[in-house]
PDB file of C-alpha atoms in Angstrom:
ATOM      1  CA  UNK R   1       0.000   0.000   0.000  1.00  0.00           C
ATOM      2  CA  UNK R   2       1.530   3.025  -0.797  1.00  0.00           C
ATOM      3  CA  UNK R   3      -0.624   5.473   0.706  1.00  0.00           C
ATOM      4  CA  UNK R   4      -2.432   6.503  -3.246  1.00  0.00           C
ATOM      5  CA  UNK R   5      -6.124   5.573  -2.726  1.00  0.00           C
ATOM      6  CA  UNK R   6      -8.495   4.775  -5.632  1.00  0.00           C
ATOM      7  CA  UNK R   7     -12.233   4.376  -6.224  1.00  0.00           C
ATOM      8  CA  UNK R   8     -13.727   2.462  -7.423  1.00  0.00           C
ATOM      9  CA  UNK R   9     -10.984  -0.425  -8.120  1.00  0.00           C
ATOM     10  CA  UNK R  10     -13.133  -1.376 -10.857  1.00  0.00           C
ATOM     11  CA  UNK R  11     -16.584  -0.016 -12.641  1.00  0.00           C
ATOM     12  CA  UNK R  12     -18.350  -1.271 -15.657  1.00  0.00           C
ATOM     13  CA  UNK R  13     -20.632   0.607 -17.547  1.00  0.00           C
ATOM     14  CA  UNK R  14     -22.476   1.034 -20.930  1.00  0.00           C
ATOM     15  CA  UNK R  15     -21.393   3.013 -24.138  1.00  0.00           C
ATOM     16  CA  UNK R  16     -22.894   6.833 -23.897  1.00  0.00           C
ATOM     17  CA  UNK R  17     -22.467   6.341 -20.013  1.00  0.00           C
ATOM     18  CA  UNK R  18     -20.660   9.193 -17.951  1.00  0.00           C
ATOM     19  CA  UNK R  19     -18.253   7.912 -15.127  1.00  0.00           C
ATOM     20  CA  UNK R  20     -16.387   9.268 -12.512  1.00  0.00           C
ATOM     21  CA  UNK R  21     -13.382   8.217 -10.827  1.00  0.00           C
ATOM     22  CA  UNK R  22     -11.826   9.414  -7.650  1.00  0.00           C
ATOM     23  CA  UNK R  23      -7.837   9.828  -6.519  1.00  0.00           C
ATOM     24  CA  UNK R  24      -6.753  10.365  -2.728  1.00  0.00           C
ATOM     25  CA  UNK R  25      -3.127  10.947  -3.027  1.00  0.00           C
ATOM     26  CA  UNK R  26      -0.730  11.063  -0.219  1.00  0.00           C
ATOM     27  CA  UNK R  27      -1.654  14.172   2.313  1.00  0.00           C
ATOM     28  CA  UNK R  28       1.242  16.245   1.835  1.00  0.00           C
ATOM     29  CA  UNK R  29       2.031  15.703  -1.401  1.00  0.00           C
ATOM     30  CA  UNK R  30       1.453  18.724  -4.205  1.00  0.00           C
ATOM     31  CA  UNK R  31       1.475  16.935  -7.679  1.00  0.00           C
ATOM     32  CA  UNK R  32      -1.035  14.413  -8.683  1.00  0.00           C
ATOM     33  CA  UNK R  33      -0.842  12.486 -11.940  1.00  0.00           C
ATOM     34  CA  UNK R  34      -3.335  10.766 -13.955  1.00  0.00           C
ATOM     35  CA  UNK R  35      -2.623   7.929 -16.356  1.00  0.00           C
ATOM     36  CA  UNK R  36      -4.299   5.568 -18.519  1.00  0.00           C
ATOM     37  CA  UNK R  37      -2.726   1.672 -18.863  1.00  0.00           C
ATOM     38  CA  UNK R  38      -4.533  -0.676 -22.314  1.00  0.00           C
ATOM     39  CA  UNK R  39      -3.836  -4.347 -21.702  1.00  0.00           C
ATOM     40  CA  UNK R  40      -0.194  -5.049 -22.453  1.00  0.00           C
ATOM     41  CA  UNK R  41       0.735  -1.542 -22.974  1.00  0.00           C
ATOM     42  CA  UNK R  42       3.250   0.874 -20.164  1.00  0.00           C
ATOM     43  CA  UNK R  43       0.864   3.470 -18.344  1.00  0.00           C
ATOM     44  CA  UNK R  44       0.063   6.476 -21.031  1.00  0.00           C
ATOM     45  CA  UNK R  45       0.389   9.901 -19.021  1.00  0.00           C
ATOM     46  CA  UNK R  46      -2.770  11.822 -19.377  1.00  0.00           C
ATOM     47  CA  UNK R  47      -2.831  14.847 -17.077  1.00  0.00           C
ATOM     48  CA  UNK R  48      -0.966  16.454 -14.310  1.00  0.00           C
ATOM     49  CA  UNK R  49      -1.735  19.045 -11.304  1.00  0.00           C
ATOM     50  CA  UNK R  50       0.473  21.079  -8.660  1.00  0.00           C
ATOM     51  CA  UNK R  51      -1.746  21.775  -6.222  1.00  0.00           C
ATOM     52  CA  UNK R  52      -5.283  22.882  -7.810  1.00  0.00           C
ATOM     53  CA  UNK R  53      -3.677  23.877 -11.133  1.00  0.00           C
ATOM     54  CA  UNK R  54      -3.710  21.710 -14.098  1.00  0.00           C
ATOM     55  CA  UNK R  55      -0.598  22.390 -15.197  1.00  0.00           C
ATOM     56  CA  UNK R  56      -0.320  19.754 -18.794  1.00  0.00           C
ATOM     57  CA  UNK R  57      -2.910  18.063 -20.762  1.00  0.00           C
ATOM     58  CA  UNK R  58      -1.722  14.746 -22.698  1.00  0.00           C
ATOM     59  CA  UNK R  59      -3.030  15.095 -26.467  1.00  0.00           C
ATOM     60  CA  UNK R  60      -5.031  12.175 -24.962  1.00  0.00           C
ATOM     61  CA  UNK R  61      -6.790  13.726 -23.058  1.00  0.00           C
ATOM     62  CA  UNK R  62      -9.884  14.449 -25.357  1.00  0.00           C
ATOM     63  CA  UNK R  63     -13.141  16.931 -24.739  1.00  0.00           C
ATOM     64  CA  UNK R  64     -14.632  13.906 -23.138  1.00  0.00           C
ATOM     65  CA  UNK R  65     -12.028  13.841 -20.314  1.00  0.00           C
ATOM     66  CA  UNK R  66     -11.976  15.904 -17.795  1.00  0.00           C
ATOM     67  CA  UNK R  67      -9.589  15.939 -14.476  1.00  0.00           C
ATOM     68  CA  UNK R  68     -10.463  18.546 -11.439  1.00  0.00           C
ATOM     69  CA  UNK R  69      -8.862  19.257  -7.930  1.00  0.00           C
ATOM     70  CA  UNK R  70     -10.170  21.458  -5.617  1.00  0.00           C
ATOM     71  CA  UNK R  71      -8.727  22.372  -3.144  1.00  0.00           C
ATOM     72  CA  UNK R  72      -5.480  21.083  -3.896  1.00  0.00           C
ATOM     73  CA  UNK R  73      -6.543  17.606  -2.371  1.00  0.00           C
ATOM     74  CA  UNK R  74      -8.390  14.685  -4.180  1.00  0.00           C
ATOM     75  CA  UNK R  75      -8.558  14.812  -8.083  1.00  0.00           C
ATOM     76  CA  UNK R  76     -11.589  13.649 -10.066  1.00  0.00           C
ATOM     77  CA  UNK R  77     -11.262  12.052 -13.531  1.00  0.00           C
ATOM     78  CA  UNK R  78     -14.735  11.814 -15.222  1.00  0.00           C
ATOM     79  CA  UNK R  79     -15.134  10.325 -18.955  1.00  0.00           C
ATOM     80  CA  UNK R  80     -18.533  11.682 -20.504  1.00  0.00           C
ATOM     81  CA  UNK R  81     -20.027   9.600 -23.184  1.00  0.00           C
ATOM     82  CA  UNK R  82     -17.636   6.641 -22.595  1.00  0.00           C
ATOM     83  CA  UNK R  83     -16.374   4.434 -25.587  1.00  0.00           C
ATOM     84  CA  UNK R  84     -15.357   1.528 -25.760  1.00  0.00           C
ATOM     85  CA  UNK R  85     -12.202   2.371 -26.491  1.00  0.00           C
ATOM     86  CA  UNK R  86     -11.823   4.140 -23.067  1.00  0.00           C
ATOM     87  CA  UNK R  87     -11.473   0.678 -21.450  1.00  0.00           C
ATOM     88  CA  UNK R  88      -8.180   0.438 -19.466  1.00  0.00           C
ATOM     89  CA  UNK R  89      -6.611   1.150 -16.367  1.00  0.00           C
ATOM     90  CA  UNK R  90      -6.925   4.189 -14.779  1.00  0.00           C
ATOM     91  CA  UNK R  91      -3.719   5.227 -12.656  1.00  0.00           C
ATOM     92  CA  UNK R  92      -3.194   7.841 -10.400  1.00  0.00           C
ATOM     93  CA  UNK R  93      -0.018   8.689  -8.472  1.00  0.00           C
ATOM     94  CA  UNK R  94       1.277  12.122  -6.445  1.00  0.00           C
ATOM     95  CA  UNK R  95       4.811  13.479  -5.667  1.00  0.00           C
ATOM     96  CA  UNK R  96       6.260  15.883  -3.611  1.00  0.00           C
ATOM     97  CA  UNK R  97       7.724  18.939  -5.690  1.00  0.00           C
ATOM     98  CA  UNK R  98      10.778  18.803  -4.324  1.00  0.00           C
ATOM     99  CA  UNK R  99      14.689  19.044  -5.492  1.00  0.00           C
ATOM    100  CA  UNK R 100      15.244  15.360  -4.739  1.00  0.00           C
ATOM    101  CA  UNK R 101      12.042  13.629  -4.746  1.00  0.00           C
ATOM    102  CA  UNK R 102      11.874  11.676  -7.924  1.00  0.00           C
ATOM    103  CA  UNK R 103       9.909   9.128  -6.845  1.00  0.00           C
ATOM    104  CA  UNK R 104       6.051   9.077  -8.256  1.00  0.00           C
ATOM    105  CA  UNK R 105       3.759   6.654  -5.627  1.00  0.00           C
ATOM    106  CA  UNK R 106       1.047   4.952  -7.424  1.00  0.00           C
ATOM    107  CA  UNK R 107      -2.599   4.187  -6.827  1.00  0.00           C
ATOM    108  CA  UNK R 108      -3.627   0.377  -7.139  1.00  0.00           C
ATOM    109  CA  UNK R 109      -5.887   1.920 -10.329  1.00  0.00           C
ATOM    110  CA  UNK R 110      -9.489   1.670 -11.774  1.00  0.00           C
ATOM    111  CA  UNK R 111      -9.925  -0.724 -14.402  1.00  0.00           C
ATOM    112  CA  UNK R 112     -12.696   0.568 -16.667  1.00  0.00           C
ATOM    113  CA  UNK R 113     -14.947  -1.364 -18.764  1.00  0.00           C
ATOM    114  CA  UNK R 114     -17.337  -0.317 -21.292  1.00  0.00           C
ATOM    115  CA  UNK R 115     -19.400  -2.469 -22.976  1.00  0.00           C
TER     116      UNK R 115
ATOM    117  CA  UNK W   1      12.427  12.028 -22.871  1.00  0.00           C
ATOM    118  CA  UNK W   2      14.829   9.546 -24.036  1.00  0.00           C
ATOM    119  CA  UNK W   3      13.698   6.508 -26.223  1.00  0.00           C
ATOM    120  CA  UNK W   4      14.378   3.034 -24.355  1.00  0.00           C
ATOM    121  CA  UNK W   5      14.843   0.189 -25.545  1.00  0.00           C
ATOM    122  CA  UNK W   6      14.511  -3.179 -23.226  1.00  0.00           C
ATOM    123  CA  UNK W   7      13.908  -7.471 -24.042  1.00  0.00           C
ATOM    124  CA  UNK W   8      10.147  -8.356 -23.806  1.00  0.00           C
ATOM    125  CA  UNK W   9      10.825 -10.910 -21.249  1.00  0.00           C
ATOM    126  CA  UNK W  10      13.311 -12.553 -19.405  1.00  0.00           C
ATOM    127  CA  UNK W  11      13.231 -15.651 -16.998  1.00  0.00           C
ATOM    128  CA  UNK W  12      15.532 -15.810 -13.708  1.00  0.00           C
ATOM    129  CA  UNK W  13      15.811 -18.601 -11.188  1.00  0.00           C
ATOM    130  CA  UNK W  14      14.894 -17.201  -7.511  1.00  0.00           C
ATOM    131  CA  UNK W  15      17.650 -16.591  -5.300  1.00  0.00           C
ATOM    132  CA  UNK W  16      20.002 -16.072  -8.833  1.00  0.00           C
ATOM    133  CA  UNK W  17      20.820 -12.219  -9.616  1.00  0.00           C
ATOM    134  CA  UNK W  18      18.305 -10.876 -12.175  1.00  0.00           C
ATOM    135  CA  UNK W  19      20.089  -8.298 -14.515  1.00  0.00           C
ATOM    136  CA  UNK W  20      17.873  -6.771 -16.746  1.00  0.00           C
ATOM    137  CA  UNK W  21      19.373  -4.434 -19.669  1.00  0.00           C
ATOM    138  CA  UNK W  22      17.844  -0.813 -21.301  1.00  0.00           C
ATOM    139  CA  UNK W  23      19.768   0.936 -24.190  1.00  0.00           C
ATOM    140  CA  UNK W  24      18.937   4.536 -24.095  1.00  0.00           C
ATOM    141  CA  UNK W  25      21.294   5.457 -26.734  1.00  0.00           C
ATOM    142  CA  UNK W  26      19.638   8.938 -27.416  1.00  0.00           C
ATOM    143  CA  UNK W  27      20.272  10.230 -23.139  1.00  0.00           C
ATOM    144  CA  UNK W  28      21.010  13.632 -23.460  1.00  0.00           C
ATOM    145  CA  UNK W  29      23.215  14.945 -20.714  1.00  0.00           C
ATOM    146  CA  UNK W  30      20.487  16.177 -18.375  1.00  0.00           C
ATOM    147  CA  UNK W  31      18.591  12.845 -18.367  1.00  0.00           C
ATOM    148  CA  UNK W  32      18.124  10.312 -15.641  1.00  0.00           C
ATOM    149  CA  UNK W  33      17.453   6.792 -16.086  1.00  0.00           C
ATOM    150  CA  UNK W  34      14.820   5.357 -13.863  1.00  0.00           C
ATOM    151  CA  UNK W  35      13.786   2.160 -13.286  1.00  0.00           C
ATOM    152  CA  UNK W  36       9.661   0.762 -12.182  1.00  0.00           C
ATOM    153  CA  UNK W  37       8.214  -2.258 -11.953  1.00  0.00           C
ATOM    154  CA  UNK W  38       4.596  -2.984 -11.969  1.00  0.00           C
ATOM    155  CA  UNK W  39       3.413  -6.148 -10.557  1.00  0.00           C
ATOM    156  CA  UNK W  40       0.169  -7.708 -11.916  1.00  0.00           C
ATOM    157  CA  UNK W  41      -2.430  -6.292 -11.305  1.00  0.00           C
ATOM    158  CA  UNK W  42      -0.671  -3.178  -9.173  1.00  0.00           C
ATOM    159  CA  UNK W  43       0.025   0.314  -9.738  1.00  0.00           C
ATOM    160  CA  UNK W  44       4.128   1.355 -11.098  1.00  0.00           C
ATOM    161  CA  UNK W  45       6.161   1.330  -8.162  1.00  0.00           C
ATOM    162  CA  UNK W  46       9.425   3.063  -8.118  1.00  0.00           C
ATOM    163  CA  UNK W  47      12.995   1.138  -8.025  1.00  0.00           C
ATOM    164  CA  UNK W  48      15.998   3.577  -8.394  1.00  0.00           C
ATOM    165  CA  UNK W  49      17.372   5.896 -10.782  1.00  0.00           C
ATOM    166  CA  UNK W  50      21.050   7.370 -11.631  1.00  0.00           C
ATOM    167  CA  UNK W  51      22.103   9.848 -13.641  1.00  0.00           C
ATOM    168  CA  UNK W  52      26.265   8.968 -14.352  1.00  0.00           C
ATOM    169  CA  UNK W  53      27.233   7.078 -11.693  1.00  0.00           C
ATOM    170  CA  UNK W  54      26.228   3.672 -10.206  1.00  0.00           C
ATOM    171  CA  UNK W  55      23.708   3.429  -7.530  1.00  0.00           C
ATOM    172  CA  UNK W  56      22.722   1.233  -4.978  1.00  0.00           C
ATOM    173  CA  UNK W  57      19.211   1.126  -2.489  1.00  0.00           C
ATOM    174  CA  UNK W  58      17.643  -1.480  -0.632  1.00  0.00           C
ATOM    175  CA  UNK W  59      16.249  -2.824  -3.499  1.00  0.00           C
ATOM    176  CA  UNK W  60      18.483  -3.083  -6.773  1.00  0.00           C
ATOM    177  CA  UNK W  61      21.542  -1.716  -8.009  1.00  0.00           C
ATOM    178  CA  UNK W  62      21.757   0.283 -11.176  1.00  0.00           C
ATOM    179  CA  UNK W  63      25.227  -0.166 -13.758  1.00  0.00           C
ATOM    180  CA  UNK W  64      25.160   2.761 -16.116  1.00  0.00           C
ATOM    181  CA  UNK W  65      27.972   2.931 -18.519  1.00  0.00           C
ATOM    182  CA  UNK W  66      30.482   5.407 -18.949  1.00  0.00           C
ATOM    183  CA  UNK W  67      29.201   6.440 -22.044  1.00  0.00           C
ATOM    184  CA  UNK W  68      25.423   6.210 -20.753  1.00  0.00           C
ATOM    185  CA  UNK W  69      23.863   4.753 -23.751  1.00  0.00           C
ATOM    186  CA  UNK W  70      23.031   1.580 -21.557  1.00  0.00           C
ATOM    187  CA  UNK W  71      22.025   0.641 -18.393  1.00  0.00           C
ATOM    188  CA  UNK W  72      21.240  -2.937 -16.342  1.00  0.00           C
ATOM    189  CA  UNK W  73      19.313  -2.561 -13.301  1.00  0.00           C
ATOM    190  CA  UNK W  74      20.357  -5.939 -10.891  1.00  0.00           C
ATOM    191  CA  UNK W  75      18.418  -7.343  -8.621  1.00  0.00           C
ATOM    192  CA  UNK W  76      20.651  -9.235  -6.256  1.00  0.00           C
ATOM    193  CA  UNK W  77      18.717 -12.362  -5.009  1.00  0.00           C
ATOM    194  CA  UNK W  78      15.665 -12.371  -7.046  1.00  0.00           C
ATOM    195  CA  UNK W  79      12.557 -13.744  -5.617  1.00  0.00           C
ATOM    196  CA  UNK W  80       9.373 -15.037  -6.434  1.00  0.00           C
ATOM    197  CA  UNK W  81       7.533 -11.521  -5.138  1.00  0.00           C
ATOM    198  CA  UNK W  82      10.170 -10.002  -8.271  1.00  0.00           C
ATOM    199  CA  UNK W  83       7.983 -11.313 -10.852  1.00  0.00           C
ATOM    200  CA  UNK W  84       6.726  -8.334 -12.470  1.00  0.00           C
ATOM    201  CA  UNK W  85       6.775  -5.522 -15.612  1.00  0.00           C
ATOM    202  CA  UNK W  86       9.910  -3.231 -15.368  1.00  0.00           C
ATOM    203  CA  UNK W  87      10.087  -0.444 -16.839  1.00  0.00           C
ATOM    204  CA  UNK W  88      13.449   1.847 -18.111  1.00  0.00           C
ATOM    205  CA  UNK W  89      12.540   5.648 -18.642  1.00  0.00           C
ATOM    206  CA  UNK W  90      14.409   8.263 -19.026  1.00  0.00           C
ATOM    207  CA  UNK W  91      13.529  11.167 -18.004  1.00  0.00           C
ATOM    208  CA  UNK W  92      14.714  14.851 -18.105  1.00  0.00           C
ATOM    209  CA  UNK W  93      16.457  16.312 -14.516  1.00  0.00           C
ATOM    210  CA  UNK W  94      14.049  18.903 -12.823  1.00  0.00           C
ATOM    211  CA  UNK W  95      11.022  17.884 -14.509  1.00  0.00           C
ATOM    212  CA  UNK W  96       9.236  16.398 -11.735  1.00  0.00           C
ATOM    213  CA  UNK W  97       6.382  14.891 -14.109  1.00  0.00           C
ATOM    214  CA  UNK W  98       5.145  12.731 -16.635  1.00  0.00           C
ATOM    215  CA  UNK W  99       7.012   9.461 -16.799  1.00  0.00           C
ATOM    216  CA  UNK W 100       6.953   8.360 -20.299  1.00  0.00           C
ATOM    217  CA  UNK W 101       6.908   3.972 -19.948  1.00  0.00           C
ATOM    218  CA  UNK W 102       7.748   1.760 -22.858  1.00  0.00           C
ATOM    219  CA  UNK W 103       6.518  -1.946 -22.838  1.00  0.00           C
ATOM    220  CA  UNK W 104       9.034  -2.746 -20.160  1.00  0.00           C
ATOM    221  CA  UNK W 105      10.844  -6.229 -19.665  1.00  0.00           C
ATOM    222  CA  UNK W 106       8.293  -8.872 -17.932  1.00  0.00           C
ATOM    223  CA  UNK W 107      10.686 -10.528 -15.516  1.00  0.00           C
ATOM    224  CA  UNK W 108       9.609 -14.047 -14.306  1.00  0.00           C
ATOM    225  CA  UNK W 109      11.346 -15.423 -11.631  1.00  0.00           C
ATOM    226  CA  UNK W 110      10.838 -19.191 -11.300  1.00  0.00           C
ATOM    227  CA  UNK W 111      11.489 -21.816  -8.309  1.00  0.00           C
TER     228      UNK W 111
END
């Protein structure tokens, strides 16, 4: 466990559905990552915040994706209209913005399906 | 970020050292190699990295040559728990974001 909550762990839903997906990252950390993981692929980096701000937006990252988080805290990925292509893994980690902390700490993820 | 390139899989018997290679022959000067591993069904979870020099943690050692177009991570007395995806990125120095992961090399480490 490395401290990166994630909920859910796993949601299925229809085509055309909206979803939402919810990060608690490690207290004191400032940054907060999003990425997306397809079955036999390395995690695809989607979005990333320092603090509240949203500081870079992946190209993959379309209209229907959007990440939020207030207050500097939790983050919120939602997917509007899902496709079936959206199915993967949902990852979330947070840092520390520090000179020598290099390390990201990962959530266990949300696997999305859409059917 | 530095293209990697790493073997799809490997196999390593537990208790043996598990080296696992990355060319990165593209580094530029100001780039770090870092190593993850992803377990099934787990989030990435960090290893080490290095930028010139060799380094060593609780967990693995990392060999970079002198002319840092390679690397081999090492994992000393592999065990079962080892089986997993790792991953060789490298990644520019300051730029505390967005790891860019390859396919990795899935490690299996057998009895």
């Amino acid at each position: 466990d490395t401290g990166v909550s994630q909920n859910p762990r796993h949601k299925i839903t229809k085509r055309g559905q909206n979803v939402t997906f919810r990060c608690d990252p490690i207290s004191e950390h400032n940054r907060l990552y999003w990425y997306r993981q397809t079955l036999g692929q390395g995690p695809e980096f989607l979005t990333y915040f320092q603090n509240e701000a949203q500081l870079e937006k992946s190209r993959l990252l379309s209209d229907r994706f959007s990440a939020e988080r207030p207050k500097g805290s939790f983050s919120t990925l939602e997917i509007q209209r899902t496709e079936q292509g959206d199915s993967a893994m949902y990852l979330c980690a947070s840092s520390l913005r520090e000179e020598n902390s290099y390390e990201q700490y990962f959530g266990p993820g949300t696997r999305l399906t859409v059917t | 970020d530095a293209k990697t390139t790493q073997p799809t899989s490997m196999d390593c018997a537990e208790g043996r050292a598990a080296n696992l290679p990355c060319n990165h022959s593209t580094i530029s000067g100001n780039e770090y190699v870092y190593w993850y591993r992803q377990i099934h069904s787990q989030g990435p979870q960090y290893i080490i990295h290095g930028l010139k020099n060799n380094e060593t943690n609780e967990m693995a050692s990392l060999i970079i040559t002198e002319d840092r177009k390679s690397s081999t991570l090492i994992l000393p007395h592999a065990t079962l728990r080892d089986t997993a995806v790792y991953y060789c990125i490298g990644r520019s120095g300051g730029s505390n974001y967005k790891l860019t992961f390859g396919k990795g090399t899935l490690l299996t480490v057998n009895p």
